[in-house]
Amino acid sequence: MIPRYSRPEMTAIWSPETKFRIWYEIEAYACDAQADLGVIPRENAEAVWRAKDVEFDVARIDEIEAVTKHDVIAFLTHLAEHIGADEARFVHQGMTSSDVLDTTLNVQLVRAADILLADMDRVLAALKKRAYEHKDTVRIGRSHGIHAEPTTMGLTFARFYAEMDRNKARLQAAREEIATGAISGAVGTFANIDPRVEEHVCKMLGLRPEPISTQVIPRDRHAMFFATLGVIASSIENIAIEIRHMQRTEVLEAEEFFSPGQKGSSAMPHKRNPVLTENLTGLARLVRMAVVPALENVALWHERDISHSSVERGIAPDTTITLDFALNRLAGVIEKLVIYPENMLRNMNKFKGLVMSQRVLLALTQAGVSREDAYRLVQRNAMKVWEQGADFKTELLADSEVTAALSPAEIEEKFDLGYHTKHVDTIFARVFGENAAH
């Protein structure tokens, strides 16, 4: 991923230096276990650890790989250059390259998941804070982009919180599922290595042994991991789209923070564009691009082919780096989002009470009017608002069929905004817990 959309901590997980360090640890821990089992001399295992402070030369490994055409062999050759060929002769004993590659990939994905979970905590904290700030800030709810009924800005933040909280649970489950390692040999039978070696290596790396592997760890685990990242990205876009719509000039109920000195357009000095949330929409697309290739990686030939490798070399760093950046950008947008309550009220009143139509409809049916007739009465007065700019309540009060069923006081009462927000506390308790801190 390009530096523009990268953060250092996540990027470091995917650096060649980090990768080779994990490769080294796998080989060293495997030698420890082999020595404990009496398979290799203890002094050879100890010799491997003499390289524990070595900064592996990426350029040198690349140079060797240019000849060997094999990345793991190139690394093992370079390791032998540091500890000596004789001391290195038991390194990688009974193992296959995928034991190193797959176990390393899963270590990296676990570490990436931990960063993403911390990112999500920041997003959740921002959403919760803004939800309580605007719990009672009334705004119009929209369906199909059209005014529906009143809701609150706090409920908008709360539903995004609930969605992200579900995503956090999904990511925790995906992290748990991907946290396996395999040191099982060429086709997963442990023919030339004791299963206890795998158990030791996995324990030292914070993984569980893969219950049954072939030459590789099953790719359904990875498919679920990347699918989860895709869902999280879609939730980011869901929030971003809402903010973008709210920032439209004719709506302007919320706006990305516009910093001093910021410019919106090279041609139009007046512009204040939702560039961050537009960017988040694009980044979400990048993350979702990984999902289908990850699903296609599940079907490999027999005990393994290499078709998955090139895909994962791209999608593993790119999706985690991109999602890390996107989550942090989203958190910043939410934390600084400018809310305009006055504009919310103005927009809600734009159609002069029209959004209270359901309350009037229900009141008429409760007063004995058939639902079909009640719908007809309400709709004919509502159409006067749409087509003539009339005031909805005034039209209802002037309609003899309506006033035959409802008194003026009863009609007036149906325009109380508080009716629509009376259960906000109940919803908040469901989302944040009965005793959730404000």
CSV table of C-alpha atoms in Angstrom, one decimal:
chain,number,residue,atom,x,y,z
A,1,MET,CA,0.0,0.0,0.0
A,2,ILE,CA,1.2,3.5,-0.8
A,3,PRO,CA,2.6,5.6,2.1
A,4,ARG,CA,-0.3,8.1,1.8
A,5,TYR,CA,-2.7,5.5,3.2
A,6,SER,CA,-0.3,3.8,5.7
A,7,ARG,CA,0.5,4.0,9.3
A,8,PRO,CA,3.9,3.0,10.7
A,9,GLU,CA,2.9,0.4,13.3
A,10,MET,CA,0.8,-1.7,10.8
A,11,THR,CA,3.2,-1.2,8.0
A,12,ALA,CA,6.1,-2.6,10.2
A,13,ILE,CA,4.3,-5.9,10.5
A,14,TRP,CA,4.6,-6.5,6.8
A,15,SER,CA,8.2,-5.3,6.4
A,16,PRO,CA,10.8,-7.8,5.1
A,17,GLU,CA,12.7,-7.3,8.4
A,18,THR,CA,9.7,-8.4,10.5
A,19,LYS,CA,9.0,-11.4,8.2
A,20,PHE,CA,12.6,-12.7,8.4
A,21,ARG,CA,12.6,-12.2,12.2
A,22,ILE,CA,9.5,-14.4,12.5
A,23,TRP,CA,11.0,-17.0,10.1
A,24,TYR,CA,14.1,-17.0,12.3
A,25,GLU,CA,12.1,-17.5,15.5
A,26,ILE,CA,10.2,-20.4,14.0
A,27,GLU,CA,13.4,-22.1,13.0
A,28,ALA,CA,15.0,-21.4,16.3
A,29,TYR,CA,12.0,-22.6,18.4
A,30,ALA,CA,11.8,-25.7,16.2
A,31,CYS,CA,15.5,-26.5,16.9
A,32,ASP,CA,14.8,-26.0,20.6
A,33,ALA,CA,12.0,-28.6,20.5
A,34,GLN,CA,14.1,-31.0,18.4
A,35,ALA,CA,16.9,-30.7,20.9
A,36,ASP,CA,14.6,-31.4,23.8
A,37,LEU,CA,13.4,-34.5,22.0
A,38,GLY,CA,17.0,-35.6,21.4
A,39,VAL,CA,16.6,-35.4,17.6
A,40,ILE,CA,19.4,-32.9,17.2
A,41,PRO,CA,22.4,-31.9,19.4
A,42,ARG,CA,21.7,-29.3,22.0
A,43,GLU,CA,24.7,-27.2,20.9
A,44,ASN,CA,23.3,-26.9,17.4
A,45,ALA,CA,20.1,-25.5,18.8
A,46,GLU,CA,22.0,-23.1,20.9
A,47,ALA,CA,24.1,-22.0,17.9
A,48,VAL,CA,20.9,-20.9,16.1
A,49,TRP,CA,20.2,-18.5,19.0
A,50,ARG,CA,23.5,-16.8,18.5
A,51,ALA,CA,21.7,-15.0,15.6
A,52,LYS,CA,19.0,-13.6,17.9
A,53,ASP,CA,20.3,-10.1,17.7
A,54,VAL,CA,21.3,-10.2,14.0
A,55,GLU,CA,19.6,-7.7,11.7
A,56,PHE,CA,19.1,-9.9,8.6
A,57,ASP,CA,20.4,-8.4,5.4
A,58,VAL,CA,17.4,-8.1,3.1
A,59,ALA,CA,19.5,-7.2,0.1
A,60,ARG,CA,21.7,-10.2,0.7
A,61,ILE,CA,18.8,-12.5,1.0
A,62,ASP,CA,17.4,-11.1,-2.3
A,63,GLU,CA,20.7,-11.6,-3.9
A,64,ILE,CA,20.7,-15.3,-2.9
A,65,GLU,CA,17.1,-15.7,-4.0
A,66,ALA,CA,18.0,-14.4,-7.4
A,67,VAL,CA,20.1,-17.5,-7.8
A,68,THR,CA,18.1,-20.1,-5.8
A,69,LYS,CA,14.7,-18.8,-7.0
A,70,HIS,CA,13.4,-19.9,-3.6
A,71,ASP,CA,12.8,-17.4,-0.8
A,72,VAL,CA,13.0,-19.8,2.2
A,73,ILE,CA,16.2,-21.4,0.9
A,74,ALA,CA,17.7,-18.0,0.4
A,75,PHE,CA,16.9,-17.1,4.0
A,76,LEU,CA,18.3,-20.4,5.4
A,77,THR,CA,21.5,-19.8,3.4
A,78,HIS,CA,21.9,-16.4,4.8
A,79,LEU,CA,21.2,-17.7,8.3
A,80,ALA,CA,24.0,-20.2,7.8
A,81,GLU,CA,26.3,-17.4,6.9
A,82,HIS,CA,25.8,-16.0,10.4
A,83,ILE,CA,26.0,-19.1,12.5
A,84,GLY,CA,28.2,-21.4,10.4
A,85,ALA,CA,27.3,-24.1,7.9
A,86,ASP,CA,28.0,-27.0,10.4
A,87,GLU,CA,25.9,-25.4,13.1
A,88,ALA,CA,23.1,-24.7,10.7
A,89,ARG,CA,22.9,-28.3,9.3
A,90,PHE,CA,19.9,-29.2,11.6
A,91,VAL,CA,18.0,-26.0,10.9
A,92,HIS,CA,14.7,-26.7,9.1
A,93,GLN,CA,15.0,-30.5,9.9
A,94,GLY,CA,11.8,-32.3,8.8
A,95,MET,CA,10.1,-29.1,7.8
A,96,THR,CA,8.7,-27.7,4.6
A,97,SER,CA,8.7,-24.1,3.4
A,98,SER,CA,5.0,-23.7,4.0
A,99,ASP,CA,5.6,-24.5,7.7
A,100,VAL,CA,7.5,-21.3,7.9
A,101,LEU,CA,5.5,-19.3,5.4
A,102,ASP,CA,2.0,-20.1,6.7
A,103,THR,CA,2.9,-19.9,10.3
A,104,THR,CA,4.5,-16.5,9.7
A,105,LEU,CA,1.5,-15.2,7.8
A,106,ASN,CA,-0.8,-16.1,10.6
A,107,VAL,CA,1.4,-14.5,13.2
A,108,GLN,CA,1.3,-11.3,11.1
A,109,LEU,CA,-2.5,-11.5,10.7
A,110,VAL,CA,-2.9,-11.9,14.4
A,111,ARG,CA,-0.7,-8.9,15.1
A,112,ALA,CA,-2.6,-6.9,12.4
A,113,ALA,CA,-5.9,-7.9,14.0
A,114,ASP,CA,-4.7,-6.6,17.4
A,115,ILE,CA,-4.0,-3.2,15.9
A,116,LEU,CA,-7.3,-3.2,14.1
A,117,LEU,CA,-9.2,-4.1,17.3
A,118,ALA,CA,-7.5,-1.1,19.0
A,119,ASP,CA,-8.5,1.0,16.1
A,120,MET,CA,-12.1,-0.1,16.5
A,121,ASP,CA,-12.0,0.8,20.1
A,122,ARG,CA,-11.2,4.3,19.2
A,123,VAL,CA,-14.0,4.4,16.7
A,124,LEU,CA,-16.5,3.0,19.2
A,125,ALA,CA,-15.4,5.5,21.9
A,126,ALA,CA,-15.9,8.4,19.4
A,127,LEU,CA,-19.4,7.1,18.4
A,128,LYS,CA,-20.5,6.6,21.9
A,129,LYS,CA,-19.4,10.1,23.0
A,130,ARG,CA,-21.1,11.8,20.1
A,131,ALA,CA,-24.3,9.6,20.6
A,132,TYR,CA,-24.7,10.9,24.2
A,133,GLU,CA,-23.9,14.5,23.1
A,134,HIS,CA,-26.7,14.4,20.6
A,135,LYS,CA,-29.1,11.9,22.2
A,136,ASP,CA,-31.9,14.4,22.1
A,137,THR,CA,-30.9,16.4,19.0
A,138,VAL,CA,-33.9,15.9,16.8
A,139,ARG,CA,-33.4,15.4,13.1
A,140,ILE,CA,-35.6,14.0,10.3
A,141,GLY,CA,-35.2,10.3,9.5
A,142,ARG,CA,-35.2,9.5,5.8
A,143,SER,CA,-36.1,6.4,3.8
A,144,HIS,CA,-35.4,6.3,0.1
A,145,GLY,CA,-33.8,9.7,0.6
A,146,ILE,CA,-37.2,11.2,1.4
A,147,HIS,CA,-38.3,12.7,4.7
A,148,ALA,CA,-39.9,9.9,6.8
A,149,GLU,CA,-40.3,10.6,10.6
A,150,PRO,CA,-38.3,12.3,13.3
A,151,THR,CA,-35.4,10.6,15.0
A,152,THR,CA,-32.3,11.9,16.8
A,153,MET,CA,-28.7,12.4,15.8
A,154,GLY,CA,-27.8,10.4,18.9
A,155,LEU,CA,-29.7,7.4,17.5
A,156,THR,CA,-27.8,7.8,14.3
A,157,PHE,CA,-24.5,7.6,16.2
A,158,ALA,CA,-25.8,4.8,18.4
A,159,ARG,CA,-26.8,2.5,15.4
A,160,PHE,CA,-23.3,3.0,13.9
A,161,TYR,CA,-21.9,2.1,17.3
A,162,ALA,CA,-23.9,-1.1,17.5
A,163,GLU,CA,-22.8,-2.0,13.9
A,164,MET,CA,-19.2,-1.4,14.8
A,165,ASP,CA,-19.5,-3.3,18.0
A,166,ARG,CA,-20.8,-6.3,16.0
A,167,ASN,CA,-17.8,-5.9,13.7
A,168,LYS,CA,-15.4,-5.9,16.7
A,169,ALA,CA,-16.9,-9.3,17.8
A,170,ARG,CA,-16.5,-10.6,14.2
A,171,LEU,CA,-12.9,-9.5,14.1
A,172,GLN,CA,-12.2,-11.1,17.5
A,173,ALA,CA,-13.6,-14.3,16.2
A,174,ALA,CA,-11.6,-14.0,12.9
A,175,ARG,CA,-8.4,-13.4,14.9
A,176,GLU,CA,-9.1,-16.5,17.0
A,177,GLU,CA,-9.7,-18.6,13.9
A,178,ILE,CA,-6.5,-17.4,12.1
A,179,ALA,CA,-4.3,-17.9,15.2
A,180,THR,CA,-3.0,-21.4,14.2
A,181,GLY,CA,0.4,-22.6,13.0
A,182,ALA,CA,1.6,-25.7,11.3
A,183,ILE,CA,5.0,-27.5,11.5
A,184,SER,CA,3.8,-30.7,10.0
A,185,GLY,CA,6.1,-31.4,7.0
A,186,ALA,CA,5.6,-31.8,3.3
A,187,VAL,CA,2.0,-33.1,3.3
A,188,GLY,CA,1.0,-32.6,6.9
A,189,THR,CA,1.7,-36.1,8.1
A,190,PHE,CA,4.6,-35.3,10.5
A,191,ALA,CA,6.6,-38.0,8.7
A,192,ASN,CA,9.9,-36.4,9.4
A,193,ILE,CA,9.1,-34.3,12.5
A,194,ASP,CA,7.5,-34.9,15.8
A,195,PRO,CA,4.1,-33.2,16.4
A,196,ARG,CA,5.5,-31.9,19.7
A,197,VAL,CA,7.8,-29.6,17.7
A,198,GLU,CA,4.7,-27.9,16.2
A,199,GLU,CA,3.1,-27.7,19.7
A,200,HIS,CA,6.2,-25.9,21.0
A,201,VAL,CA,6.6,-23.5,18.1
A,202,CYS,CA,3.0,-22.5,18.2
A,203,LYS,CA,3.0,-22.0,22.0
A,204,MET,CA,6.0,-19.7,21.8
A,205,LEU,CA,4.4,-17.7,19.0
A,206,GLY,CA,1.0,-17.4,20.7
A,207,LEU,CA,-0.7,-19.7,18.2
A,208,ARG,CA,-2.6,-23.1,18.4
A,209,PRO,CA,-1.5,-26.1,16.4
A,210,GLU,CA,-3.6,-26.5,13.3
A,211,PRO,CA,-5.6,-29.7,14.0
A,212,ILE,CA,-5.0,-31.0,10.5
A,213,SER,CA,-3.0,-29.4,7.7
A,214,THR,CA,-1.7,-30.5,4.4
A,215,GLN,CA,1.4,-28.8,3.2
A,216,VAL,CA,-0.5,-25.6,4.1
A,217,ILE,CA,-2.9,-24.3,6.7
A,218,PRO,CA,-6.5,-24.6,5.3
A,219,ARG,CA,-7.4,-21.4,3.5
A,220,ASP,CA,-11.0,-21.2,4.7
A,221,ARG,CA,-9.5,-19.6,7.8
A,222,HIS,CA,-8.0,-16.8,5.7
A,223,ALA,CA,-11.1,-16.4,3.6
A,224,MET,CA,-13.1,-15.7,6.8
A,225,PHE,CA,-10.5,-13.3,8.0
A,226,PHE,CA,-10.5,-11.2,4.8
A,227,ALA,CA,-14.3,-11.4,4.5
A,228,THR,CA,-14.5,-10.0,8.0
A,229,LEU,CA,-12.2,-7.1,7.0
A,230,GLY,CA,-14.6,-6.6,4.0
A,231,VAL,CA,-17.6,-6.3,6.3
A,232,ILE,CA,-15.8,-3.8,8.5
A,233,ALA,CA,-14.9,-1.8,5.4
A,234,SER,CA,-18.5,-1.7,4.3
A,235,SER,CA,-19.5,-0.4,7.7
A,236,ILE,CA,-17.0,2.4,7.4
A,237,GLU,CA,-18.5,3.2,4.0
A,238,ASN,CA,-22.0,3.1,5.6
A,239,ILE,CA,-21.0,5.8,8.1
A,240,ALA,CA,-19.1,7.8,5.5
A,241,ILE,CA,-22.1,7.8,3.1
A,242,GLU,CA,-24.4,9.1,5.8
A,243,ILE,CA,-22.0,12.0,6.6
A,244,ARG,CA,-21.5,12.8,2.9
A,245,HIS,CA,-25.3,13.1,2.5
A,246,MET,CA,-25.6,15.2,5.6
A,247,GLN,CA,-23.0,17.6,4.3
A,248,ARG,CA,-24.7,18.2,1.0
A,249,THR,CA,-25.4,22.0,0.7
A,250,GLU,CA,-29.1,21.6,0.6
A,251,VAL,CA,-29.0,19.4,3.7
A,252,LEU,CA,-26.0,20.7,5.8
A,253,GLU,CA,-26.9,18.9,9.0
A,254,ALA,CA,-23.3,17.9,9.7
A,255,GLU,CA,-20.0,18.7,8.2
A,256,GLU,CA,-16.4,17.4,8.3
A,257,PHE,CA,-14.2,19.7,10.3
A,258,PHE,CA,-12.7,22.4,8.0
A,259,SER,CA,-9.3,23.4,9.4
A,260,PRO,CA,-7.8,26.9,9.2
A,261,GLY,CA,-5.9,27.2,5.9
A,262,GLN,CA,-7.7,24.3,4.3
A,263,LYS,CA,-8.7,24.7,0.7
A,264,GLY,CA,-11.7,22.9,-0.9
A,265,SER,CA,-11.2,23.6,-4.6
A,266,SER,CA,-8.5,24.9,-6.9
A,267,ALA,CA,-11.2,26.7,-8.9
A,268,MET,CA,-14.0,27.6,-6.4
A,269,PRO,CA,-12.8,29.3,-3.2
A,270,HIS,CA,-16.1,28.8,-1.5
A,271,LYS,CA,-16.0,24.9,-1.5
A,272,ARG,CA,-16.0,22.8,1.7
A,273,ASN,CA,-16.1,19.3,0.4
A,274,PRO,CA,-16.5,16.0,2.3
A,275,VAL,CA,-13.1,14.8,1.1
A,276,LEU,CA,-12.3,12.6,4.1
A,277,THR,CA,-15.5,10.6,3.9
A,278,GLU,CA,-15.2,10.4,0.1
A,279,ASN,CA,-11.8,9.0,0.7
A,280,LEU,CA,-13.2,6.5,3.1
A,281,THR,CA,-15.6,5.3,0.5
A,282,GLY,CA,-12.8,4.6,-1.9
A,283,LEU,CA,-10.6,2.9,0.8
A,284,ALA,CA,-13.5,0.6,1.6
A,285,ARG,CA,-13.6,-0.5,-2.0
A,286,LEU,CA,-9.9,-1.4,-1.8
A,287,VAL,CA,-10.4,-3.5,1.2
A,288,ARG,CA,-13.4,-5.4,-0.3
A,289,MET,CA,-11.3,-6.1,-3.4
A,290,ALA,CA,-9.5,-8.8,-1.3
A,291,VAL,CA,-12.6,-10.8,-0.4
A,292,VAL,CA,-13.2,-12.6,-3.6
A,293,PRO,CA,-9.5,-13.6,-4.2
A,294,ALA,CA,-9.4,-14.8,-0.6
A,295,LEU,CA,-12.5,-17.0,-1.2
A,296,GLU,CA,-10.9,-18.3,-4.4
A,297,ASN,CA,-7.8,-19.3,-2.5
A,298,VAL,CA,-9.8,-21.9,-0.5
A,299,ALA,CA,-9.7,-24.4,-3.4
A,300,LEU,CA,-6.2,-25.7,-3.8
A,301,TRP,CA,-5.0,-28.8,-5.6
A,302,HIS,CA,-4.6,-31.9,-3.4
A,303,GLU,CA,-2.2,-31.2,-0.5
A,304,ARG,CA,-1.2,-27.8,-1.9
A,305,ASP,CA,-0.5,-25.7,-4.9
A,306,ILE,CA,1.0,-22.2,-5.0
A,307,SER,CA,-1.8,-20.3,-6.6
A,308,HIS,CA,-2.7,-18.7,-3.2
A,309,SER,CA,0.7,-17.3,-2.6
A,310,SER,CA,0.8,-14.4,-5.0
A,311,VAL,CA,-2.7,-13.3,-3.9
A,312,GLU,CA,-1.8,-13.3,-0.2
A,313,ARG,CA,1.5,-11.4,-0.8
A,314,GLY,CA,-0.7,-8.6,-2.0
A,315,ILE,CA,-3.9,-8.7,-0.1
A,316,ALA,CA,-2.5,-9.4,3.4
A,317,PRO,CA,-0.5,-6.2,3.7
A,318,ASP,CA,-2.7,-4.1,1.5
A,319,THR,CA,-6.0,-4.8,3.2
A,320,THR,CA,-4.8,-4.6,6.8
A,321,ILE,CA,-2.7,-1.4,6.1
A,322,THR,CA,-5.7,0.2,4.3
A,323,LEU,CA,-8.2,-0.8,6.9
A,324,ASP,CA,-6.0,0.5,9.7
A,325,PHE,CA,-5.7,3.8,8.0
A,326,ALA,CA,-9.4,4.0,7.3
A,327,LEU,CA,-10.5,3.2,10.8
A,328,ASN,CA,-8.2,5.9,12.2
A,329,ARG,CA,-9.4,8.4,9.6
A,330,LEU,CA,-13.0,7.5,10.5
A,331,ALA,CA,-12.4,8.0,14.2
A,332,GLY,CA,-10.9,11.5,13.5
A,333,VAL,CA,-13.9,12.4,11.3
A,334,ILE,CA,-16.4,11.4,14.0
A,335,GLU,CA,-14.5,13.1,16.8
A,336,LYS,CA,-14.4,16.4,15.0
A,337,LEU,CA,-17.7,16.2,13.1
A,338,VAL,CA,-19.5,19.5,13.2
A,339,ILE,CA,-23.3,19.1,13.9
A,340,TYR,CA,-25.9,21.7,13.0
A,341,PRO,CA,-29.0,21.2,15.1
A,342,GLU,CA,-30.7,24.3,13.8
A,343,ASN,CA,-30.4,23.1,10.2
A,344,MET,CA,-31.9,19.7,11.3
A,345,LEU,CA,-34.9,21.5,12.7
A,346,ARG,CA,-35.2,23.7,9.6
A,347,ASN,CA,-35.1,20.6,7.3
A,348,MET,CA,-37.6,18.8,9.4
A,349,ASN,CA,-40.0,21.7,9.2
A,350,LYS,CA,-39.5,22.3,5.5
A,351,PHE,CA,-42.7,20.4,4.6
A,352,LYS,CA,-44.7,22.0,7.4
A,353,GLY,CA,-45.6,19.1,9.6
A,354,LEU,CA,-46.0,16.5,6.8
A,355,VAL,CA,-43.8,14.0,8.6
A,356,MET,CA,-46.5,13.6,11.3
A,357,SER,CA,-48.8,11.9,8.8
A,358,GLN,CA,-48.6,8.4,10.4
A,359,ARG,CA,-49.7,9.8,13.8
A,360,VAL,CA,-52.7,11.3,12.2
A,361,LEU,CA,-53.5,8.1,10.3
A,362,LEU,CA,-53.3,6.1,13.5
A,363,ALA,CA,-55.4,8.6,15.4
A,364,LEU,CA,-58.2,8.4,12.8
A,365,THR,CA,-58.3,4.6,12.8
A,366,GLN,CA,-58.4,4.7,16.6
A,367,ALA,CA,-61.3,7.1,16.3
A,368,GLY,CA,-63.3,4.6,14.3
A,369,VAL,CA,-62.4,5.5,10.7
A,370,SER,CA,-61.5,2.6,8.5
A,371,ARG,CA,-57.8,2.3,7.6
A,372,GLU,CA,-58.6,2.8,3.9
A,373,ASP,CA,-60.6,6.0,4.5
A,374,ALA,CA,-58.1,7.3,7.1
A,375,TYR,CA,-55.3,6.8,4.6
A,376,ARG,CA,-57.3,8.6,1.9
A,377,LEU,CA,-58.0,11.6,4.2
A,378,VAL,CA,-54.4,12.0,5.3
A,379,GLN,CA,-52.9,11.5,1.9
A,380,ARG,CA,-55.2,14.1,0.2
A,381,ASN,CA,-54.1,16.7,2.7
A,382,ALA,CA,-50.5,15.6,2.5
A,383,MET,CA,-50.5,16.1,-1.3
A,384,LYS,CA,-51.5,19.7,-0.8
A,385,VAL,CA,-48.3,20.2,1.1
A,386,TRP,CA,-46.2,18.5,-1.6
A,387,GLU,CA,-47.9,20.3,-4.5
A,388,GLN,CA,-49.1,23.7,-3.1
A,389,GLY,CA,-46.7,24.3,-0.2
A,390,ALA,CA,-49.7,24.2,2.3
A,391,ASP,CA,-49.3,23.7,6.0
A,392,PHE,CA,-50.3,20.1,6.9
A,393,LYS,CA,-51.9,20.9,10.3
A,394,THR,CA,-53.9,23.8,8.8
A,395,GLU,CA,-55.2,21.6,6.0
A,396,LEU,CA,-56.2,18.9,8.5
A,397,LEU,CA,-58.0,21.4,10.7
A,398,ALA,CA,-59.9,22.7,7.6
A,399,ASP,CA,-61.0,19.2,6.5
A,400,SER,CA,-64.5,18.5,7.8
A,401,GLU,CA,-64.1,14.7,7.4
A,402,VAL,CA,-60.9,14.8,9.6
A,403,THR,CA,-62.5,17.1,12.2
A,404,ALA,CA,-65.5,14.9,12.3
A,405,ALA,CA,-63.3,12.2,13.9
A,406,LEU,CA,-60.7,14.3,15.7
A,407,SER,CA,-61.0,17.5,17.7
A,408,PRO,CA,-58.6,20.4,17.1
A,409,ALA,CA,-56.8,19.6,20.3
A,410,GLU,CA,-56.4,16.0,19.3
A,411,ILE,CA,-55.0,17.1,15.9
A,412,GLU,CA,-52.6,19.6,17.6
A,413,GLU,CA,-51.3,16.9,19.9
A,414,LYS,CA,-50.3,14.7,17.0
A,415,PHE,CA,-47.6,17.3,16.1
A,416,ASP,CA,-45.6,16.9,19.3
A,417,LEU,CA,-42.0,16.0,18.5
A,418,GLY,CA,-41.5,14.4,21.9
A,419,TYR,CA,-43.8,11.5,20.9
A,420,HIS,CA,-41.1,10.3,18.4
A,421,THR,CA,-38.2,10.4,20.9
A,422,LYS,CA,-39.9,8.9,24.0
A,423,HIS,CA,-38.1,5.6,23.7
A,424,VAL,CA,-34.6,7.0,23.1
A,425,ASP,CA,-33.4,6.0,26.6
A,426,THR,CA,-34.7,2.5,26.1
A,427,ILE,CA,-32.8,2.2,22.8
A,428,PHE,CA,-29.6,3.6,24.4
A,429,ALA,CA,-29.8,1.1,27.2
A,430,ARG,CA,-30.0,-1.7,24.7
A,431,VAL,CA,-27.0,-0.4,22.8
A,432,PHE,CA,-24.8,0.8,25.6
A,433,GLY,CA,-26.1,-1.2,28.5
A,434,GLU,CA,-28.5,-0.3,31.3
A,435,ASN,CA,-25.8,1.6,33.3
A,436,ALA,CA,-23.7,2.8,30.4
A,437,ALA,CA,-21.6,5.8,31.4
A,438,HIS,CA,-22.3,9.0,29.5
